JSON list of C-alpha atoms in Angstrom, two decimals:
[
{"chain": "A", "resi": 30, "resn": "GLN", "atom": "CA", "xyz": [58.62, -43.66, -4.09]},
{"chain": "A", "resi": 31, "resn": "VAL", "atom": "CA", "xyz": [55.72, -43.47, -6.37]},
{"chain": "A", "resi": 32, "resn": "GLN", "atom": "CA", "xyz": [53.57, -46.06, -6.60]},
{"chain": "A", "resi": 33, "resn": "LEU", "atom": "CA", "xyz": [51.00, -46.95, -9.24]},
{"chain": "A", "resi": 34, "resn": "VAL", "atom": "CA", "xyz": [47.65, -48.28, -7.33]},
{"chain": "A", "resi": 35, "resn": "GLU", "atom": "CA", "xyz": [45.31, -50.67, -9.22]},
{"chain": "A", "resi": 36, "resn": "SER", "atom": "CA", "xyz": [41.54, -51.53, -8.23]},
{"chain": "A", "resi": 37, "resn": "GLY", "atom": "CA", "xyz": [38.61, -53.45, -10.03]},
{"chain": "A", "resi": 38, "resn": "GLY", "atom": "CA", "xyz": [39.77, -56.83, -10.59]},
{"chain": "A", "resi": 39, "resn": "GLY", "atom": "CA", "xyz": [37.61, -59.71, -9.76]},
{"chain": "A", "resi": 40, "resn": "LEU", "atom": "CA", "xyz": [35.91, -62.90, -11.02]},
{"chain": "A", "resi": 41, "resn": "VAL", "atom": "CA", "xyz": [33.16, -62.61, -13.75]},
{"chain": "A", "resi": 42, "resn": "GLN", "atom": "CA", "xyz": [31.28, -64.78, -16.05]},
{"chain": "A", "resi": 43, "resn": "ALA", "atom": "CA", "xyz": [32.02, -64.81, -19.95]},
{"chain": "A", "resi": 44, "resn": "GLY", "atom": "CA", "xyz": [30.35, -61.97, -21.51]},
{"chain": "A", "resi": 45, "resn": "GLY", "atom": "CA", "xyz": [30.35, -60.02, -18.41]},
{"chain": "A", "resi": 46, "resn": "SER", "atom": "CA", "xyz": [32.31, -56.52, -17.76]},
{"chain": "A", "resi": 47, "resn": "LEU", "atom": "CA", "xyz": [34.92, -55.26, -15.56]},
{"chain": "A", "resi": 48, "resn": "THR", "atom": "CA", "xyz": [36.45, -51.68, -15.01]},
{"chain": "A", "resi": 49, "resn": "LEU", "atom": "CA", "xyz": [40.08, -51.60, -14.05]},
{"chain": "A", "resi": 50, "resn": "SER", "atom": "CA", "xyz": [41.51, -48.17, -12.42]},
{"chain": "A", "resi": 51, "resn": "CYS", "atom": "CA", "xyz": [45.00, -47.19, -11.94]},
{"chain": "A", "resi": 52, "resn": "ALA", "atom": "CA", "xyz": [46.07, -44.11, -10.21]},
{"chain": "A", "resi": 53, "resn": "PRO", "atom": "CA", "xyz": [49.46, -42.75, -9.09]},
{"chain": "A", "resi": 54, "resn": "SER", "atom": "CA", "xyz": [50.07, -42.24, -5.05]},
{"chain": "A", "resi": 55, "resn": "ARG", "atom": "CA", "xyz": [51.48, -38.83, -6.27]},
{"chain": "A", "resi": 56, "resn": "THR", "atom": "CA", "xyz": [51.49, -36.90, -9.60]},
{"chain": "A", "resi": 57, "resn": "ILE", "atom": "CA", "xyz": [54.24, -38.30, -12.18]},
{"chain": "A", "resi": 58, "resn": "SER", "atom": "CA", "xyz": [55.54, -35.45, -14.33]},
{"chain": "A", "resi": 59, "resn": "ASN", "atom": "CA", "xyz": [56.19, -35.82, -18.11]},
{"chain": "A", "resi": 60, "resn": "VAL", "atom": "CA", "xyz": [54.06, -38.94, -18.56]},
{"chain": "A", "resi": 61, "resn": "SER", "atom": "CA", "xyz": [54.42, -39.95, -22.39]},
{"chain": "A", "resi": 62, "resn": "ILE", "atom": "CA", "xyz": [52.45, -43.25, -22.58]},
{"chain": "A", "resi": 63, "resn": "ARG", "atom": "CA", "xyz": [50.30, -45.13, -20.20]},
{"chain": "A", "resi": 64, "resn": "GLY", "atom": "CA", "xyz": [49.03, -48.67, -20.56]},
{"chain": "A", "resi": 65, "resn": "TRP", "atom": "CA", "xyz": [47.68, -51.60, -19.34]},
{"chain": "A", "resi": 66, "resn": "HIS", "atom": "CA", "xyz": [49.57, -55.17, -19.69]},
{"chain": "A", "resi": 67, "resn": "ARG", "atom": "CA", "xyz": [48.06, -58.66, -18.97]},
{"chain": "A", "resi": 68, "resn": "GLN", "atom": "CA", "xyz": [49.87, -61.65, -17.83]},
{"chain": "A", "resi": 69, "resn": "ALA", "atom": "CA", "xyz": [48.06, -65.07, -18.20]},
{"chain": "A", "resi": 70, "resn": "PRO", "atom": "CA", "xyz": [49.29, -68.23, -16.34]},
{"chain": "A", "resi": 71, "resn": "GLY", "atom": "CA", "xyz": [52.44, -69.38, -17.65]},
{"chain": "A", "resi": 72, "resn": "LYS", "atom": "CA", "xyz": [52.85, -66.82, -20.20]},
{"chain": "A", "resi": 73, "resn": "GLN", "atom": "CA", "xyz": [54.83, -63.69, -20.51]},
{"chain": "A", "resi": 74, "resn": "ARG", "atom": "CA", "xyz": [53.53, -60.13, -19.84]},
{"chain": "A", "resi": 75, "resn": "ASP", "atom": "CA", "xyz": [51.83, -58.40, -22.88]},
{"chain": "A", "resi": 76, "resn": "SER", "atom": "CA", "xyz": [50.63, -55.18, -23.72]},
{"chain": "A", "resi": 77, "resn": "VAL", "atom": "CA", "xyz": [46.77, -54.96, -23.83]},
{"chain": "A", "resi": 78, "resn": "ALA", "atom": "CA", "xyz": [46.04, -51.21, -24.31]},
{"chain": "A", "resi": 79, "resn": "SER", "atom": "CA", "xyz": [47.97, -47.91, -24.33]},
{"chain": "A", "resi": 80, "resn": "ILE", "atom": "CA", "xyz": [47.05, -44.27, -24.61]},
{"chain": "A", "resi": 81, "resn": "VAL", "atom": "CA", "xyz": [48.91, -41.28, -25.38]},
{"chain": "A", "resi": 82, "resn": "GLY", "atom": "CA", "xyz": [48.28, -37.79, -24.55]},
{"chain": "A", "resi": 83, "resn": "GLY", "atom": "CA", "xyz": [45.13, -38.83, -23.31]},
{"chain": "A", "resi": 84, "resn": "SER", "atom": "CA", "xyz": [43.41, -39.51, -26.92]},
{"chain": "A", "resi": 85, "resn": "PHE", "atom": "CA", "xyz": [45.51, -41.63, -28.92]},
{"chain": "A", "resi": 86, "resn": "THR", "atom": "CA", "xyz": [44.99, -45.24, -28.27]},
{"chain": "A", "resi": 87, "resn": "ASP", "atom": "CA", "xyz": [46.08, -48.44, -29.35]},
{"chain": "A", "resi": 88, "resn": "TYR", "atom": "CA", "xyz": [44.95, -51.99, -28.68]},
{"chain": "A", "resi": 89, "resn": "ALA", "atom": "CA", "xyz": [45.83, -55.53, -28.97]},
{"chain": "A", "resi": 90, "resn": "GLU", "atom": "CA", "xyz": [44.17, -57.31, -31.68]},
{"chain": "A", "resi": 91, "resn": "SER", "atom": "CA", "xyz": [42.52, -59.77, -29.27]},
{"chain": "A", "resi": 92, "resn": "VAL", "atom": "CA", "xyz": [40.60, -57.16, -27.22]},
{"chain": "A", "resi": 93, "resn": "GLN", "atom": "CA", "xyz": [39.93, -54.64, -30.05]},
{"chain": "A", "resi": 94, "resn": "GLY", "atom": "CA", "xyz": [36.32, -53.51, -29.95]},
{"chain": "A", "resi": 95, "resn": "ARG", "atom": "CA", "xyz": [35.75, -55.11, -26.42]},
{"chain": "A", "resi": 96, "resn": "PHE", "atom": "CA", "xyz": [38.20, -52.93, -24.24]},
{"chain": "A", "resi": 97, "resn": "THR", "atom": "CA", "xyz": [38.37, -49.16, -23.88]},
{"chain": "A", "resi": 98, "resn": "ILE", "atom": "CA", "xyz": [41.27, -47.50, -22.18]},
{"chain": "A", "resi": 99, "resn": "SER", "atom": "CA", "xyz": [40.73, -43.74, -20.85]},
{"chain": "A", "resi": 100, "resn": "VAL", "atom": "CA", "xyz": [42.18, -41.38, -18.67]},
{"chain": "A", "resi": 101, "resn": "ASP", "atom": "CA", "xyz": [40.51, -38.86, -16.24]},
{"chain": "A", "resi": 102, "resn": "SER", "atom": "CA", "xyz": [42.87, -36.10, -15.90]},
{"chain": "A", "resi": 103, "resn": "ALA", "atom": "CA", "xyz": [40.80, -34.54, -13.04]},
{"chain": "A", "resi": 104, "resn": "LYS", "atom": "CA", "xyz": [41.03, -37.53, -11.14]},
{"chain": "A", "resi": 105, "resn": "ASN", "atom": "CA", "xyz": [44.39, -38.28, -12.12]},
{"chain": "A", "resi": 106, "resn": "THR", "atom": "CA", "xyz": [43.27, -41.97, -13.09]},
{"chain": "A", "resi": 107, "resn": "MET", "atom": "CA", "xyz": [43.53, -44.28, -15.83]},
{"chain": "A", "resi": 108, "resn": "TYR", "atom": "CA", "xyz": [40.81, -46.83, -16.66]},
{"chain": "A", "resi": 109, "resn": "LEU", "atom": "CA", "xyz": [40.33, -49.98, -18.79]},
{"chain": "A", "resi": 110, "resn": "LYS", "atom": "CA", "xyz": [36.76, -50.88, -19.47]},
{"chain": "A", "resi": 111, "resn": "MET", "atom": "CA", "xyz": [36.38, -54.67, -20.49]},
{"chain": "A", "resi": 112, "resn": "ASN", "atom": "CA", "xyz": [33.38, -55.79, -21.96]},
{"chain": "A", "resi": 113, "resn": "SER", "atom": "CA", "xyz": [32.36, -59.03, -23.46]},
{"chain": "A", "resi": 114, "resn": "LEU", "atom": "CA", "xyz": [34.93, -60.89, -21.39]},
{"chain": "A", "resi": 115, "resn": "LYS", "atom": "CA", "xyz": [36.16, -64.10, -22.57]},
{"chain": "A", "resi": 116, "resn": "PRO", "atom": "CA", "xyz": [38.06, -66.93, -20.48]},
{"chain": "A", "resi": 117, "resn": "GLU", "atom": "CA", "xyz": [41.24, -66.30, -22.46]},
{"chain": "A", "resi": 118, "resn": "ASP", "atom": "CA", "xyz": [41.28, -62.83, -20.96]},
{"chain": "A", "resi": 119, "resn": "THR", "atom": "CA", "xyz": [42.00, -64.14, -17.73]},
{"chain": "A", "resi": 120, "resn": "GLY", "atom": "CA", "xyz": [45.29, -63.05, -16.01]},
{"chain": "A", "resi": 121, "resn": "VAL", "atom": "CA", "xyz": [47.14, -60.37, -13.99]},
{"chain": "A", "resi": 122, "resn": "TYR", "atom": "CA", "xyz": [46.35, -56.98, -15.39]},
{"chain": "A", "resi": 123, "resn": "TYR", "atom": "CA", "xyz": [49.10, -54.52, -14.58]},
{"chain": "A", "resi": 124, "resn": "CYS", "atom": "CA", "xyz": [49.00, -50.71, -15.48]},
{"chain": "A", "resi": 125, "resn": "ASN", "atom": "CA", "xyz": [52.03, -48.69, -16.69]},
{"chain": "A", "resi": 126, "resn": "TYR", "atom": "CA", "xyz": [53.24, -45.11, -16.82]},
{"chain": "A", "resi": 127, "resn": "ARG", "atom": "CA", "xyz": [56.38, -44.26, -18.75]},
{"chain": "A", "resi": 128, "resn": "THR", "atom": "CA", "xyz": [57.78, -40.83, -18.94]},
{"chain": "A", "resi": 129, "resn": "LEU", "atom": "CA", "xyz": [59.95, -38.87, -21.44]},
{"chain": "A", "resi": 130, "resn": "GLN", "atom": "CA", "xyz": [62.90, -39.27, -19.42]},
{"chain": "A", "resi": 131, "resn": "GLY", "atom": "CA", "xyz": [62.55, -43.15, -19.83]},
{"chain": "A", "resi": 132, "resn": "TYR", "atom": "CA", "xyz": [61.37, -44.01, -16.07]},
{"chain": "A", "resi": 133, "resn": "SER", "atom": "CA", "xyz": [58.51, -46.88, -16.12]},
{"chain": "A", "resi": 134, "resn": "TYR", "atom": "CA", "xyz": [56.32, -47.31, -13.29]},
{"chain": "A", "resi": 135, "resn": "TRP", "atom": "CA", "xyz": [54.00, -50.35, -12.90]},
{"chain": "A", "resi": 136, "resn": "GLY", "atom": "CA", "xyz": [51.16, -51.24, -10.50]},
{"chain": "A", "resi": 137, "resn": "GLN", "atom": "CA", "xyz": [51.27, -54.29, -8.07]},
{"chain": "A", "resi": 138, "resn": "GLY", "atom": "CA", "xyz": [48.73, -56.14, -10.40]},
{"chain": "A", "resi": 139, "resn": "THR", "atom": "CA", "xyz": [45.03, -56.88, -10.27]},
{"chain": "A", "resi": 140, "resn": "GLN", "atom": "CA", "xyz": [43.93, -60.40, -11.00]},
{"chain": "A", "resi": 141, "resn": "VAL", "atom": "CA", "xyz": [40.98, -61.04, -13.68]},
{"chain": "A", "resi": 142, "resn": "THR", "atom": "CA", "xyz": [39.27, -64.19, -13.71]},
{"chain": "A", "resi": 143, "resn": "VAL", "atom": "CA", "xyz": [36.70, -65.10, -16.32]},
{"chain": "A", "resi": 144, "resn": "SER", "atom": "CA", "xyz": [34.73, -68.14, -16.07]},
{"chain": "A", "resi": 145, "resn": "SER", "atom": "CA", "xyz": [33.10, -70.10, -18.99]}
]
């Protein structure tokens, strides 16, 4: 069973930065899209950022210009660099890999809390 292992969450003051990491427990073939999703308390899980082919990126309007998604192929790791964090960025962040065959893998989630 492949697992996506996340790290990097924590508590940070508004205006601060955090970097999340996500790596599969073993190589996943034919990954078509990788992404980060956020679930705020009492709300649904929404996409924050996604990356296709290692270079084509897309961001939620609320994080545009502050968050950067990237992939290090050599380390087989995906990152989410979060700058200028706001209290409304608080939530559990999940990484996701989807394959060409339609399989979807999720990380266990990592808590990000931004204090005002």
